[in-house]
Short mmCIF file of C-alpha atoms in Angstrom, two decimals:
data_model
loop_
_atom_site.label_atom_id
_atom_site.label_comp_id
_atom_site.label_asym_id
_atom_site.label_seq_id
_atom_site.Cartn_x
_atom_site.Cartn_y
_atom_site.Cartn_z
CA MET A 18 41.87 -53.64 -9.79
CA THR A 19 39.22 -53.77 -7.12
CA GLU A 20 39.20 -57.48 -6.66
CA PRO A 21 42.52 -57.95 -4.90
CA HIS A 22 41.51 -55.65 -2.03
CA ARG A 23 39.08 -57.19 0.35
CA PRO A 24 36.83 -54.70 2.09
CA GLY A 25 37.89 -55.93 5.49
CA ASP A 26 41.40 -54.69 5.13
CA GLU A 27 40.51 -51.38 3.57
CA PRO A 28 40.49 -49.18 6.70
CA THR A 29 43.77 -50.45 8.00
CA ARG A 30 45.45 -50.67 4.68
CA PRO A 31 48.44 -48.39 4.34
CA VAL A 32 47.94 -45.71 1.84
CA PRO A 33 49.88 -45.85 -1.35
CA ALA A 34 49.25 -42.75 -3.32
CA THR A 35 48.11 -43.79 -6.75
CA PRO A 36 49.02 -41.28 -9.39
CA GLU A 37 45.64 -41.20 -11.09
CA GLY A 38 43.37 -40.54 -8.06
CA GLY A 39 45.77 -38.59 -5.94
CA GLY A 40 46.62 -36.18 -8.68
CA ASP A 41 43.00 -35.27 -9.25
CA ASP A 42 42.12 -33.38 -6.14
CA GLY A 43 44.76 -34.33 -3.66
CA THR A 44 42.67 -36.85 -1.78
CA PRO A 45 45.00 -39.50 -0.55
CA GLY A 46 44.40 -43.08 0.41
CA ALA A 47 41.52 -45.47 0.38
CA GLU A 48 39.21 -43.42 -1.78
CA ASP A 49 41.44 -43.82 -4.75
CA GLU A 50 40.50 -47.44 -4.89
CA THR A 51 36.87 -46.56 -5.32
CA THR A 52 37.64 -44.00 -7.91
CA TRP A 53 39.33 -46.60 -9.90
CA ARG A 54 36.55 -49.05 -9.50
CA ASP A 55 33.89 -46.53 -10.51
CA GLY A 56 35.98 -45.36 -13.37
CA ILE A 57 36.21 -48.83 -14.74
CA ALA A 58 32.72 -49.96 -13.95
CA GLN A 59 30.91 -47.05 -15.38
CA PRO A 60 31.69 -46.79 -19.05
CA PRO A 61 29.88 -50.05 -19.88
CA ALA A 62 26.91 -49.02 -17.73
CA ALA A 63 26.69 -45.61 -19.30
CA ALA A 64 27.15 -46.72 -22.85
CA PRO A 65 24.20 -49.08 -23.47
CA PRO A 66 21.34 -46.72 -22.58
CA ALA A 67 22.74 -43.99 -24.74
CA ALA A 68 22.64 -46.06 -27.90
CA PRO A 69 19.04 -47.31 -27.87
CA GLU A 70 17.86 -43.90 -26.83
CA ASP A 71 19.09 -42.33 -29.99
CA GLU A 72 17.60 -45.05 -32.12
CA ASP A 73 14.34 -45.06 -30.28
CA ALA A 74 13.31 -41.55 -31.04
CA PRO A 75 15.01 -40.06 -33.99
CA ASP A 76 12.20 -37.60 -34.32
CA ASP A 77 12.95 -36.05 -30.95
CA ALA A 78 16.28 -34.91 -32.22
CA ALA A 79 16.44 -31.66 -30.35
CA ASP A 80 15.13 -33.30 -27.22
CA ASP A 81 17.75 -35.99 -27.40
CA ALA A 82 20.48 -33.55 -28.13
CA ALA A 83 19.63 -31.68 -24.98
CA ASP A 84 19.39 -34.94 -23.08
CA ASP A 85 22.70 -36.14 -24.34
CA ALA A 86 24.35 -32.87 -23.53
CA ALA A 87 23.01 -33.00 -20.01
CA GLU A 88 23.91 -36.65 -19.81
CA ASP A 89 27.40 -36.05 -21.00
CA ALA A 90 27.88 -33.29 -18.53
CA ASP A 91 26.57 -35.55 -15.81
CA ALA A 92 28.79 -38.38 -16.87
CA ALA A 93 31.80 -36.15 -17.05
CA GLU A 94 30.99 -34.89 -13.63
CA GLU A 95 30.37 -38.34 -12.31
CA GLU A 96 33.68 -39.95 -12.97
CA PRO A 97 36.10 -37.59 -11.32
CA THR A 98 33.88 -36.69 -8.38
CA ALA A 99 32.75 -40.10 -7.16
CA GLU A 100 34.89 -40.33 -4.06
CA ASP A 101 34.99 -39.01 -0.49
CA GLU A 102 33.33 -40.45 2.54
CA GLU A 103 30.55 -42.15 0.65
CA ALA A 104 33.09 -44.52 -0.79
CA THR A 105 34.45 -45.51 2.56
CA THR A 106 30.96 -46.06 3.91
CA ARG A 107 30.18 -48.31 1.05
CA LEU A 108 33.32 -50.23 1.65
CA THR A 109 32.77 -50.73 5.31
CA VAL A 110 29.25 -51.98 4.74
CA GLY A 111 30.36 -55.00 2.77
CA PRO A 112 31.35 -56.28 -0.62
CA PRO A 113 29.74 -54.47 -3.50
CA GLU A 114 26.65 -55.79 -5.20
CA PRO A 115 26.93 -57.54 -8.55
CA PRO A 116 26.50 -54.27 -10.45
CA PRO A 117 29.09 -52.37 -8.47
CA ALA A 118 28.63 -49.08 -10.27
CA ARG A 119 25.12 -48.59 -8.93
CA GLY A 120 26.42 -47.50 -5.56
CA LYS A 121 23.73 -49.51 -3.82
CA THR A 122 23.77 -50.48 -0.21
CA ARG A 123 22.45 -53.75 1.09
CA PRO A 124 18.70 -53.89 1.49
CA GLY A 125 17.69 -52.82 4.96
CA LYS A 126 20.78 -50.74 5.48
CA VAL A 127 20.87 -47.01 4.81
CA SER A 128 24.05 -45.33 3.75
CA ALA A 129 24.99 -41.82 4.80
CA THR A 130 24.38 -40.60 1.26
CA GLY A 131 20.99 -42.24 1.32
CA VAL A 132 20.20 -40.22 4.41
CA VAL A 133 21.48 -37.08 2.75
CA ILE A 134 19.38 -37.80 -0.33
CA ALA A 135 16.32 -38.39 1.82
CA VAL A 136 16.94 -35.16 3.68
CA LEU A 137 17.41 -33.26 0.43
CA VAL A 138 14.32 -34.67 -1.19
CA GLY A 139 12.32 -34.09 1.98
CA LEU A 140 13.61 -30.52 2.00
CA LEU A 141 12.49 -30.18 -1.59
CA GLY A 142 8.98 -31.33 -0.71
CA PHE A 143 8.94 -28.99 2.26
CA ALA A 144 10.15 -26.01 0.23
CA LEU A 145 7.71 -26.85 -2.54
CA VAL A 146 4.76 -26.79 -0.20
CA VAL A 147 5.97 -23.67 1.57
CA GLN A 148 6.46 -21.88 -1.71
CA VAL A 149 3.10 -22.96 -3.09
CA ARG A 150 1.34 -21.93 0.08
CA GLY A 151 3.20 -18.64 0.27
CA THR A 152 2.33 -17.89 -3.32
CA SER A 153 -1.31 -18.79 -2.92
CA THR A 154 -1.83 -16.90 0.32
CA ASP A 155 -0.33 -13.54 -0.53
CA ALA A 156 0.44 -13.56 -4.17
CA THR A 157 0.46 -9.81 -4.41
CA LEU A 158 3.22 -8.40 -2.24
CA ALA A 159 5.28 -11.03 -0.48
CA SER A 160 6.51 -12.64 -3.67
CA ALA A 161 6.82 -9.42 -5.65
CA ARG A 162 10.23 -8.33 -6.76
CA GLN A 163 11.95 -5.22 -5.53
CA ASP A 164 11.23 -3.22 -8.68
CA ASP A 165 7.56 -4.07 -8.50
CA LEU A 166 7.45 -3.21 -4.82
CA VAL A 167 9.09 0.14 -5.47
CA ARG A 168 6.58 0.85 -8.22
CA ILE A 169 3.67 -0.19 -6.01
CA LEU A 170 5.05 1.94 -3.20
CA SER A 171 5.39 5.00 -5.39
CA ASP A 172 1.88 4.40 -6.70
CA LEU A 173 0.60 4.30 -3.16
CA ASP A 174 2.59 7.41 -2.28
CA SER A 175 1.16 9.43 -5.13
CA ASN A 176 -2.27 8.10 -4.33
CA GLU A 177 -1.82 9.16 -0.73
CA ASP A 178 -0.68 12.62 -1.80
CA ARG A 179 -3.71 12.98 -4.01
CA LEU A 180 -6.05 11.88 -1.23
CA ARG A 181 -4.40 14.19 1.29
CA LYS A 182 -4.83 17.09 -1.11
CA GLU A 183 -8.45 16.12 -1.55
CA ILE A 184 -8.88 16.03 2.24
CA SER A 185 -7.41 19.50 2.65
CA ASP A 186 -9.53 20.83 -0.22
CA LEU A 187 -12.65 19.41 1.31
CA ASP A 188 -11.67 20.76 4.74
CA LYS A 189 -11.22 24.19 3.26
CA LEU A 190 -14.58 23.94 1.50
CA LYS A 191 -16.22 22.87 4.72
CA ARG A 192 -14.67 25.80 6.61
CA ASP A 193 -15.78 28.20 3.90
CA LEU A 194 -19.29 26.84 3.94
CA THR A 195 -19.49 26.98 7.73
CA ALA A 196 -18.19 30.55 7.81
CA GLY A 197 -20.48 31.39 4.92
CA SER A 198 -23.52 30.02 6.65
CA GLU A 199 -22.59 31.87 9.85
CA SER A 200 -22.11 35.16 8.06
CA GLN A 201 -25.24 34.44 6.06
CA GLU A 202 -27.12 33.89 9.30
CA ALA A 203 -25.79 37.16 10.71
CA ALA A 204 -26.63 38.95 7.49
CA LYS A 205 -30.11 37.46 7.56
CA GLN A 206 -30.66 38.62 11.14
CA ALA A 207 -29.37 42.07 10.31
CA ALA A 208 -31.60 42.19 7.27
CA GLU A 209 -34.61 41.09 9.31
CA LYS A 210 -33.89 43.74 11.94
CA ARG A 211 -33.56 46.36 9.25
CA ALA A 212 -36.71 45.17 7.57
CA ASP A 213 -38.56 45.49 10.88
CA GLU A 214 -37.26 48.97 11.38
CA LEU A 215 -38.12 49.98 7.87
CA GLY A 216 -41.54 48.36 8.29
CA ILE A 217 -42.18 50.45 11.37
CA LEU A 218 -41.04 53.59 9.63
CA ALA A 219 -43.10 52.78 6.55
CA GLY A 220 -46.07 51.93 8.70
CA THR A 221 -46.46 48.37 7.56
CA LEU A 222 -45.69 46.86 10.97
CA PRO A 223 -47.28 47.55 14.36
CA ALA A 224 -44.99 49.08 16.97
CA LYS A 225 -44.90 49.76 20.65
CA GLY A 226 -42.67 51.77 22.94
CA THR A 227 -42.45 54.82 25.15
CA GLY A 228 -44.32 57.82 23.82
CA LEU A 229 -47.24 60.18 24.21
CA VAL A 230 -50.96 60.21 23.62
CA VAL A 231 -52.06 63.71 22.48
CA HIS A 232 -55.77 64.61 22.55
CA PHE A 233 -57.00 67.51 20.39
CA ASN A 234 -60.38 68.80 21.63
CA PRO A 235 -62.10 71.29 19.27
CA GLY A 236 -63.78 73.02 22.18
CA SER A 237 -65.61 76.08 20.83
CA GLY A 238 -63.74 76.08 17.47
CA THR A 239 -62.61 73.37 15.08
CA ILE A 240 -59.34 71.56 14.63
CA ARG A 241 -58.13 72.12 11.09
CA GLY A 242 -55.99 69.86 9.08
CA ALA A 243 -53.19 72.39 9.04
CA GLN A 244 -53.04 72.29 12.82
CA LEU A 245 -52.85 68.49 12.83
CA LEU A 246 -50.11 68.65 10.19
CA ASP A 247 -48.23 71.17 12.33
CA ALA A 248 -48.48 68.83 15.28
CA VAL A 249 -47.20 65.91 13.21
CA GLU A 250 -44.30 67.98 11.87
CA GLU A 251 -43.44 69.13 15.36
CA LEU A 252 -43.48 65.56 16.64
CA ARG A 253 -41.34 64.37 13.75
CA ASN A 254 -38.81 67.13 14.37
CA SER A 255 -38.58 66.07 17.99
CA GLY A 256 -37.83 62.50 17.09
CA ALA A 257 -41.12 60.67 16.72
CA GLU A 258 -40.70 57.25 15.19
CA ALA A 259 -44.26 56.00 14.69
CA MET A 260 -47.58 57.79 14.80
CA GLN A 261 -51.26 57.16 14.33
CA ILE A 262 -54.30 59.38 14.53
CA SER A 263 -57.83 58.46 15.44
CA GLY A 264 -61.05 60.44 15.34
CA SER A 265 -64.16 60.41 17.46
CA ASP A 266 -65.37 57.15 15.93
CA GLY A 267 -62.20 55.37 16.93
CA HIS A 268 -60.97 54.77 13.37
CA LYS A 269 -57.19 54.78 13.36
CA VAL A 270 -54.93 55.92 10.58
CA ARG A 271 -51.19 55.37 10.55
CA ILE A 272 -49.25 58.53 9.85
CA ILE A 273 -46.41 57.91 7.42
CA VAL A 274 -44.33 60.11 5.15
CA SER A 275 -47.02 60.37 2.49
CA THR A 276 -49.93 60.98 4.84
CA TYR A 277 -51.98 64.04 3.94
CA PHE A 278 -54.51 66.08 5.92
CA VAL A 279 -57.39 67.77 4.09
CA ASP A 280 -60.16 69.76 5.71
CA ASP A 281 -63.51 68.16 4.95
CA GLY A 282 -66.45 70.04 6.40
CA ASN A 283 -66.19 69.93 10.13
CA GLY A 284 -63.82 66.98 9.93
CA VAL A 285 -60.47 66.16 8.42
CA ARG A 286 -59.73 63.63 5.70
CA VAL A 287 -56.54 61.77 6.54
CA ASP A 288 -55.20 59.46 3.83
CA GLY A 289 -58.67 59.08 2.41
CA ALA A 290 -60.37 58.36 5.76
CA ARG A 291 -62.67 61.03 7.13
CA LEU A 292 -62.15 61.74 10.83
CA THR A 293 -64.03 64.06 13.10
CA GLY A 294 -62.90 65.63 16.35
CA PRO A 295 -61.86 65.15 18.96
CA TYR A 296 -58.66 63.64 17.53
CA THR A 297 -56.07 61.54 19.28
CA ILE A 298 -52.48 61.19 18.08
CA THR A 299 -50.49 58.30 19.55
CA VAL A 300 -46.80 58.73 19.04
CA ILE A 301 -43.73 56.66 19.91
CA GLY A 302 -40.53 58.51 20.62
CA ASP A 303 -38.67 60.39 23.34
CA ALA A 304 -41.62 61.58 25.52
CA GLY A 305 -39.87 64.51 27.20
CA THR A 306 -38.56 66.04 23.98
CA MET A 307 -41.89 65.71 22.17
CA LYS A 308 -43.83 67.13 25.10
CA THR A 309 -41.50 70.13 25.23
CA ALA A 310 -41.77 70.56 21.46
CA LEU A 311 -45.56 70.60 21.58
CA ASN A 312 -45.57 73.15 24.41
CA ILE A 313 -43.15 75.69 23.04
CA PRO A 314 -44.54 79.24 22.85
CA GLY A 315 -46.39 79.75 19.57
CA GLY A 316 -46.38 76.00 19.07
CA VAL A 317 -49.14 73.47 18.54
CA VAL A 318 -50.69 73.72 22.00
CA ALA A 319 -50.72 77.49 21.86
CA THR A 320 -52.20 77.65 18.34
CA VAL A 321 -55.03 75.21 19.10
CA GLY A 322 -55.70 76.99 22.40
CA GLY A 323 -55.87 80.32 20.53
CA ASP A 324 -58.58 78.86 18.24
CA GLY A 325 -60.68 77.90 21.21
CA GLY A 326 -59.71 74.25 21.44
CA ASN A 327 -57.35 72.58 23.79
CA VAL A 328 -54.61 69.97 23.66
CA ILE A 329 -54.10 67.39 26.38
CA VAL A 330 -50.77 65.56 26.38
CA GLU A 331 -50.76 62.24 28.22
CA GLU A 332 -47.65 60.32 29.08
CA PRO A 333 -48.82 56.73 29.79
CA GLY A 334 -45.38 55.13 29.46
CA THR A 335 -45.68 52.43 26.85
CA VAL A 336 -48.00 53.13 23.94
CA THR A 337 -48.98 50.96 21.01
CA VAL A 338 -49.22 52.06 17.41
CA ASP A 339 -51.10 49.28 15.71
CA ALA A 340 -52.74 50.96 12.74
CA MET A 341 -51.21 49.84 9.49
CA ALA A 342 -50.50 51.68 6.30
CA ALA A 343 -51.02 49.84 3.05
CA THR A 344 -47.86 48.32 1.67
CA PRO A 345 -46.83 50.36 -1.32
CA ALA A 346 -46.74 48.38 -4.55
CA LEU A 347 -43.78 49.64 -6.49
CA GLN A 348 -44.43 49.69 -10.17
CA TYR A 349 -41.32 51.33 -11.62
CA ALA A 350 -38.62 51.55 -9.00
CA GLN A 351 -36.25 48.55 -8.73
CA PRO A 352 -33.65 48.02 -6.04
CA VAL A 353 -30.12 48.80 -7.23
CA SER A 354 -27.71 45.81 -7.14
CA MET B 13 11.62 -45.86 -1.77
CA ILE B 14 13.18 -43.90 1.05
CA PRO B 15 13.36 -40.67 -1.00
CA VAL B 16 9.67 -41.02 -1.84
CA ILE B 17 8.81 -41.39 1.83
CA ALA B 18 11.07 -38.43 2.60
CA LEU B 19 9.33 -36.37 -0.08
CA ILE B 20 5.92 -37.18 1.38
CA ALA B 21 7.21 -36.46 4.87
CA GLY B 22 8.55 -33.11 3.70
CA VAL B 23 5.23 -32.21 2.08
CA VAL B 24 3.30 -33.22 5.18
CA LEU B 25 5.69 -31.29 7.38
CA GLY B 26 5.30 -28.24 5.19
CA VAL B 27 1.52 -28.50 5.33
CA ILE B 28 1.49 -28.95 9.10
CA LEU B 29 4.05 -26.33 10.05
CA ASP B 30 3.02 -23.85 7.35
CA PRO B 31 6.02 -21.58 7.98
CA THR B 32 6.53 -18.14 6.55
CA VAL B 33 9.34 -17.73 4.10
CA PRO B 34 11.95 -15.27 5.40
CA VAL B 35 11.98 -12.08 3.38
CA ALA B 36 15.60 -12.52 2.35
CA LEU B 37 14.86 -15.94 0.87
CA GLN B 38 11.67 -15.05 -0.95
CA PRO B 39 13.13 -14.33 -4.39
CA TYR B 40 15.32 -17.43 -4.27
CA LEU B 41 13.02 -20.13 -2.94
CA PRO B 42 10.99 -20.68 -6.13
CA ILE B 43 14.17 -20.83 -8.22
CA ALA B 44 15.77 -23.20 -5.72
CA VAL B 45 12.68 -25.42 -5.84
CA VAL B 46 12.78 -25.57 -9.63
CA ALA B 47 16.52 -26.30 -9.61
CA ALA B 48 16.00 -29.08 -7.05
CA LEU B 49 13.17 -30.47 -9.15
CA ASP B 50 15.56 -30.59 -12.09
CA ALA B 51 18.10 -32.48 -9.99
CA VAL B 52 15.42 -34.92 -8.79
CA PHE B 53 14.16 -35.61 -12.28
CA GLY B 54 17.75 -36.06 -13.43
CA GLY B 55 18.24 -38.51 -10.59
CA VAL B 56 15.12 -40.48 -11.53
CA ARG B 57 16.26 -40.61 -15.11
CA ALA B 58 19.74 -41.79 -14.10
CA LYS B 59 18.14 -44.42 -11.92
CA LEU B 60 16.16 -45.70 -14.87
CA ASP B 61 19.26 -45.57 -17.00
CA GLY B 62 20.91 -47.72 -14.39
CA LYS B 63 23.70 -45.28 -13.73
CA PHE B 64 22.40 -43.50 -10.68
CA ASP B 65 25.13 -42.37 -8.37
CA ASP B 66 23.95 -41.16 -5.01
CA LYS B 67 26.95 -38.97 -4.40
CA GLN B 68 26.59 -37.35 -7.77
CA PHE B 69 22.95 -36.80 -7.05
CA VAL B 70 23.73 -35.05 -3.79
CA VAL B 71 26.37 -32.89 -5.39
CA SER B 72 24.24 -32.00 -8.40
CA PHE B 73 21.22 -31.29 -6.18
CA ILE B 74 23.11 -28.90 -3.94
CA SER B 75 25.10 -27.30 -6.74
CA ASN B 76 21.95 -26.83 -8.85
CA VAL B 77 20.23 -25.04 -6.00
CA LEU B 78 23.26 -22.95 -5.14
CA VAL B 79 24.05 -21.98 -8.71
CA ALA B 80 20.44 -21.08 -9.46
CA GLY B 81 20.27 -18.98 -6.30
CA LEU B 82 23.62 -17.39 -7.12
CA ILE B 83 22.50 -16.46 -10.61
CA VAL B 84 19.33 -14.86 -9.32
CA TRP B 85 21.24 -13.05 -6.58
CA LEU B 86 23.74 -11.80 -9.13
CA GLY B 87 20.86 -10.69 -11.33
CA ASP B 88 19.37 -8.77 -8.43
CA GLN B 89 22.70 -7.06 -7.84
CA LEU B 90 22.91 -6.14 -11.52
CA GLY B 91 19.31 -4.98 -11.70
CA VAL B 92 18.17 -7.75 -14.03
CA GLY B 93 16.97 -10.17 -11.37
CA GLY B 94 13.58 -10.65 -12.94
CA GLN B 95 14.96 -11.44 -16.37
CA LEU B 96 17.69 -13.70 -15.04
CA SER B 97 15.30 -15.70 -12.87
CA THR B 98 13.08 -16.10 -15.92
CA GLY B 99 16.12 -17.33 -17.83
CA VAL B 100 17.02 -19.78 -15.08
CA VAL B 101 13.48 -21.08 -14.96
CA VAL B 102 13.46 -21.51 -18.74
CA VAL B 103 16.74 -23.42 -18.77
CA LEU B 104 15.74 -25.63 -15.87
CA GLY B 105 12.34 -26.16 -17.43
CA VAL B 106 13.97 -27.32 -20.66
CA ARG B 107 16.16 -29.73 -18.69
CA ILE B 108 13.20 -31.03 -16.74
CA PHE B 109 11.35 -31.59 -19.98
CA GLY B 110 14.32 -33.49 -21.38
CA ASN B 111 14.62 -35.62 -18.26
CA VAL B 112 10.92 -36.33 -18.21
CA ALA B 113 11.08 -37.30 -21.89
CA ALA B 114 13.85 -39.79 -21.10
CA ILE B 115 11.89 -41.15 -18.14
CA ARG B 116 8.84 -41.47 -20.35
CA ARG B 117 10.80 -43.45 -22.91
CA HIS B 118 11.99 -45.75 -20.18
CA LEU B 119 8.60 -46.31 -18.65
CA PHE B 120 6.42 -46.49 -21.74
CA ARG B 121 8.96 -47.38 -24.39
CA ALA B 122 7.61 -44.49 -26.40
#
């Protein structure tokens, strides 16, 4: 079939539609010739390799079966589809090689299909490298499927929620601690202030402030403990906050709630310490009120004066009460709370 | 010979350019590569069998790649993309094995 047509006259040859080729896919003309040629040439080329293959490896039965199936499919595909422009190219290049079914071009010449094959194979190499590199560089996310990405995303979301909650918890804790330390500081200062005040009232801390210095001179009589106690009561009633008493030898005794005065010969025993006149009471408080209280008719000044002594009230401005009472050691009482 | 040179050129080009795979292509490129590998091995085997047809090779190469990509795309649309791409890889792997076995028999007569 192929022999009568010389390649030279193929392009200009008028096109008789052959029933076999033209009916296949509607391609008219010169290609039909090639179809015919391939169709004839191929069966002998395809047949020989198939036979020895099966005899060669009977043990690889499954393998061969798969091969043959693929082969058959290929062969079936091959015969009807070998046409189109490739055929014309082949024809224009020159007469076919001795094995015409191989579709070879002359050495040194490259057919259009050869170029396409080269491009395809080059593309394969390119894609292979790109894929391998892409997989090796970021294997985790870029090549992950959508489901995996969604799962990873939701994992990250829940993780983020958890961490945000942790942040807000820790913020709250920090705020609480800061506020707590501030209020604790304030409470500590208040407690210290209160402790100071209580210390002054209890006589365990020295104090200074405006007040009076009251001298009791026995004169012709004596100063009795009752008179000193009256004076202390009067001063307390008029707002005295801290007091101390000293005798002629300069020994000072802090006057607190439990202080007692006992007559002892010509002196007075105050909280166990014996003092002799003249006595001096130093008192912190509102000076004007205390002075008035001492001088009221029938008061301390008048009583001592009636016994032959005299009372001198000094107002030096700031006075210091630095005698200390012993700190009471509580044996039974415990603070409530 | 020319395809081998083209393969090497493609590999070198890929190494030199080191492009990033577009996001839309990322699920399909590995499948396409495997499908193309199957076509190439089939071509080598046909060559050794003496029945290599360049046109058929081109058609089978392109159709392999397209069909494999289509199957994976379809799988993604149906929600079974992962399983279907595994299936495609298995089938193509079996074919590659078969082709390589045939090539081996040709080259080593064993």
